[in-house]
Tab-separated table of C-alpha atoms in Angstrom:
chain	number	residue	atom	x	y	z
A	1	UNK	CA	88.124	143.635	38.005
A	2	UNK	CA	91.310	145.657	37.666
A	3	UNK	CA	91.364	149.312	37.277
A	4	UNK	CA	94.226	151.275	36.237
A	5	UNK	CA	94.182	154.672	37.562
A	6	UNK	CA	96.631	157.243	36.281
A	7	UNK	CA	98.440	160.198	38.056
A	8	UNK	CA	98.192	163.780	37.219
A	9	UNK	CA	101.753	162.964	35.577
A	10	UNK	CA	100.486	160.177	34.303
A	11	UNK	CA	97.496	162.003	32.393
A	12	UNK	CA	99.490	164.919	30.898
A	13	UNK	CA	101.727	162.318	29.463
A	14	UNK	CA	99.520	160.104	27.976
A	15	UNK	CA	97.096	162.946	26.635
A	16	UNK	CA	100.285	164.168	25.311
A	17	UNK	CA	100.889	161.360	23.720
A	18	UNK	CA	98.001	159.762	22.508
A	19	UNK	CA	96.782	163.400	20.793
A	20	UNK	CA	100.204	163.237	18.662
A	21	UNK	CA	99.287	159.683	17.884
A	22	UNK	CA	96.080	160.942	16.454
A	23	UNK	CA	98.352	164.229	14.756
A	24	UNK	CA	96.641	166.863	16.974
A	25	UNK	CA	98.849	170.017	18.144
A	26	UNK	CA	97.679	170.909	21.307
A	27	UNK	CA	99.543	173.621	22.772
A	28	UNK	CA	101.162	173.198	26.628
A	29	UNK	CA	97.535	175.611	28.084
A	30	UNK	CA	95.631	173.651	25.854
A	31	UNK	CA	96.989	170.352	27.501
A	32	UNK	CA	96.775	171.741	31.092
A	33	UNK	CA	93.497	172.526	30.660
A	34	UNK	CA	92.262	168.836	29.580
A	35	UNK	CA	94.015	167.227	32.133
A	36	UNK	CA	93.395	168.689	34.740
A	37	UNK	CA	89.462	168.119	34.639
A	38	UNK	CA	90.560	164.005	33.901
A	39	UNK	CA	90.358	161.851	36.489
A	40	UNK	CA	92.758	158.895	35.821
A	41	UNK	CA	91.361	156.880	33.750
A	42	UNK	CA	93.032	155.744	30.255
A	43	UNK	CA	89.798	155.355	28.886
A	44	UNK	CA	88.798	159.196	29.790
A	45	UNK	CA	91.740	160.741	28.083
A	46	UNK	CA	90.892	158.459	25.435
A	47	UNK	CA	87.478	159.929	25.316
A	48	UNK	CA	88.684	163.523	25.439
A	49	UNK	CA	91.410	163.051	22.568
A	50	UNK	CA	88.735	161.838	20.191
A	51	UNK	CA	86.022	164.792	21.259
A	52	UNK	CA	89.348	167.163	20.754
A	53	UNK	CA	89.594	165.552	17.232
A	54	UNK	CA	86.191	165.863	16.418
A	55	UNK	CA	84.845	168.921	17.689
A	56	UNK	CA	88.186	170.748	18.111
A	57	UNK	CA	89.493	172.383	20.646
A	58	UNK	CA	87.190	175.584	21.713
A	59	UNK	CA	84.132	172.770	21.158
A	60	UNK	CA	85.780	170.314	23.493
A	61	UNK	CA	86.521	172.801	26.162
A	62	UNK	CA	82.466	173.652	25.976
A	63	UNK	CA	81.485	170.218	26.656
A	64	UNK	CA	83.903	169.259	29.193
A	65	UNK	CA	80.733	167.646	31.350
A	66	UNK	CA	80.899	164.944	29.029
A	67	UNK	CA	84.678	165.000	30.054
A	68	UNK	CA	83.857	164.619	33.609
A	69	UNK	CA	80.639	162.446	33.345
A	70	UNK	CA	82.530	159.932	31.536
A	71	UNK	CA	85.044	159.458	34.467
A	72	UNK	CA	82.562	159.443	36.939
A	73	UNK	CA	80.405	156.503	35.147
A	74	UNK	CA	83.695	154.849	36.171
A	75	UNK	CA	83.687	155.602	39.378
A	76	UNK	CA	79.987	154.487	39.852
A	77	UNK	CA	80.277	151.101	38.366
A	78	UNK	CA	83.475	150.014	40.741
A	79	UNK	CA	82.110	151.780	43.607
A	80	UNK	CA	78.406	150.500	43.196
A	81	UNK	CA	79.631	146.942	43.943
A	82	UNK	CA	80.297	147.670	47.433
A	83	UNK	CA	77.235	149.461	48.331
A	84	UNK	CA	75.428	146.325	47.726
A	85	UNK	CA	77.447	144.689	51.401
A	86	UNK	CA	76.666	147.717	53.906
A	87	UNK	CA	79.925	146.799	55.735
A	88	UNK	CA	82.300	146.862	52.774
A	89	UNK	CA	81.047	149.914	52.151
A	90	UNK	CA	81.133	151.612	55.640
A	91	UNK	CA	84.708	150.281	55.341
A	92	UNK	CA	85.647	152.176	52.557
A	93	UNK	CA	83.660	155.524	53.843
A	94	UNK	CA	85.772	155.284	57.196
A	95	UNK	CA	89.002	155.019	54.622
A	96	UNK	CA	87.397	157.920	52.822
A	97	UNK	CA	87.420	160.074	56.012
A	98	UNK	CA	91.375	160.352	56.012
A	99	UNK	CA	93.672	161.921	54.129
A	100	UNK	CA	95.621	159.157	54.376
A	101	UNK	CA	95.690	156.070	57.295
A	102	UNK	CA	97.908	153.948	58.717
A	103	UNK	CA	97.429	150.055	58.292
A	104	UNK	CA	98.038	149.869	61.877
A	105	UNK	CA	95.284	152.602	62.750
A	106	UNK	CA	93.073	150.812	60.682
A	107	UNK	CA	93.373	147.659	62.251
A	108	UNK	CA	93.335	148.691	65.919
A	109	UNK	CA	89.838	150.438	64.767
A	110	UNK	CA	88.459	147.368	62.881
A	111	UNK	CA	90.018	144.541	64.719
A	112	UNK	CA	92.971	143.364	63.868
A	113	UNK	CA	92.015	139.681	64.020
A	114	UNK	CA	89.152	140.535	61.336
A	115	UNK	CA	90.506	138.931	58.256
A	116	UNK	CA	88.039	140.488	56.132
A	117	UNK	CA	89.216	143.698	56.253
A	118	UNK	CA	92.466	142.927	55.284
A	119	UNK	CA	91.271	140.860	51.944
A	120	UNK	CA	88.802	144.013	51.428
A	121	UNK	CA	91.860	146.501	51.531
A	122	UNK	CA	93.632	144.151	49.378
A	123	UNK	CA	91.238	144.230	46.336
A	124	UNK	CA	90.921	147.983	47.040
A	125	UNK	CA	94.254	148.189	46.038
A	126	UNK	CA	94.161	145.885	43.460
A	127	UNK	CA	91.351	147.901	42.068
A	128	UNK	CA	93.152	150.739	42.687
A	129	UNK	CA	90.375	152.017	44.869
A	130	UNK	CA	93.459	152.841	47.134
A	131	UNK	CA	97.071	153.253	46.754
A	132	UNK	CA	100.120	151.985	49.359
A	133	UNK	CA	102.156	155.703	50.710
A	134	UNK	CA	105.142	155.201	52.665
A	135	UNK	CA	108.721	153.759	52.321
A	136	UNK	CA	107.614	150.690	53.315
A	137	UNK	CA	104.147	150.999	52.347
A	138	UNK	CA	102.561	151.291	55.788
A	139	UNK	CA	99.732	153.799	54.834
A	140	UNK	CA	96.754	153.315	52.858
A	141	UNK	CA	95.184	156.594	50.762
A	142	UNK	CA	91.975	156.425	48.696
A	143	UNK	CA	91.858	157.407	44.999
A	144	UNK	CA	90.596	161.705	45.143
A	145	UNK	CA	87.835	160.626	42.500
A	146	UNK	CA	86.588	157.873	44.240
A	147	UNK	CA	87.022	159.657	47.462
A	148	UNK	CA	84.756	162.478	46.413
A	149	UNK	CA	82.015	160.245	45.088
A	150	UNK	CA	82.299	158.479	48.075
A	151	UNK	CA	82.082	161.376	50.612
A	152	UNK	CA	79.285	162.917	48.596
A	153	UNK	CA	76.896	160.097	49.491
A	154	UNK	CA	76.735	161.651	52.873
A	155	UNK	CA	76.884	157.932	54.351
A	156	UNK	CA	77.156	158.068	58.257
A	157	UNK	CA	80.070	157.127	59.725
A	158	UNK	CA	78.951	153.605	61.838
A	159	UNK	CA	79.514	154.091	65.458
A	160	UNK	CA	81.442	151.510	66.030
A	161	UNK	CA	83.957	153.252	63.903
A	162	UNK	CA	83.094	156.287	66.129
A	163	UNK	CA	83.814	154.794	69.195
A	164	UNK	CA	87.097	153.914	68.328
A	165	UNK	CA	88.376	157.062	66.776
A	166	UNK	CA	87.381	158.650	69.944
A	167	UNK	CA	88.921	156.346	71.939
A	168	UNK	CA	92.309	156.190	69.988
A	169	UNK	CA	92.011	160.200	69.708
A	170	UNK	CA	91.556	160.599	73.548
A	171	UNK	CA	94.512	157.954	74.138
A	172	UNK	CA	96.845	159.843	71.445
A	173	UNK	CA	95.996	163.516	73.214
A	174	UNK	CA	96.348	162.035	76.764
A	175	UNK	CA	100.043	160.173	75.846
A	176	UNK	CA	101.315	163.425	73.680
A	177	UNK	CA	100.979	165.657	77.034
């Protein structure tokens, strides 16, 4: 399925937005505040417009768990399809490991000629698991929210994956003398 997944920008706008919509005067702390414990989805600021509505503002800010919970039951249900295929979802840990990652790093560490990864990287980004940086799009970087759910499984790194960041490393230290 496709996921939208907003920016921090992105979220201050729309909370911004959608809490005039619903005639609530949130002042600029007030809207700092919210957004900055959202995690990109729509449906989240959403959620946290209509708790601000409803409880008010002081109330909201007490139960911002429910805030956060309801982002990461997002989270879970798109991530939990790939921990069903163990290699989809060593995949995405080893994309989790980097800030950000070239396609070409990732290919000379998961063979190149594997077609698989390349469809897997595409839904990712159709998902919006991961985003395209770069001019011309040439690096891959993992959503932070999925990222840290992700990481916090404590999954090992395979060592095939291992054995190739080594080996790149070593090559990369050895050719930069």
């Amino acid at each position: 399925f496709l996921l939208l997944l907003l920016t921090k920008h992105e979220r201050l706008g729309l909370l911004r937005r959608y809490s005039e919509l619903l005639k609530l005067d949130l002042s600029g702390d007030h809207l700092k505040f919210f957004s900055n414990i959202l995690q990109g989805f729509p449906e989240q600021v959403y959620y946290t417009v209509h708790l601000i509505k409803d409880l008010g503002v002081t109330e909201a800010k007490r139960n911002t768990t429910s805030i956060v919970d309801f982002g990461f039951e997002k989270v879970i249900s798109l991530v939990s399809q790939y921990e069903k295929d163990e290699e989809h979802f060593n995949f995405l840990y080893f994309l989790c490991k980097f800030e950000f990652i070239s396609y070409e790093l990732i290919f000379e560490i998961v063979e190149e000629e594997n077609e698989t990864y390349r469809n897997l990287l595409t839904e990712f980004i159709r998902s919006a698991i991961c985003e395209h940086l770069g001019a011309n799009k040439e690096y891959i970087r993992v959503n932070d929210t999925i990222k840290n759910y992700v990481l916090r499984t404590r999954w090992d790194l395979p060592n095939k994956y291992k054995i190739k960041l080594k080996k790149h490393l070593d090559i990369f230290f050895k050719e930069s003398k």
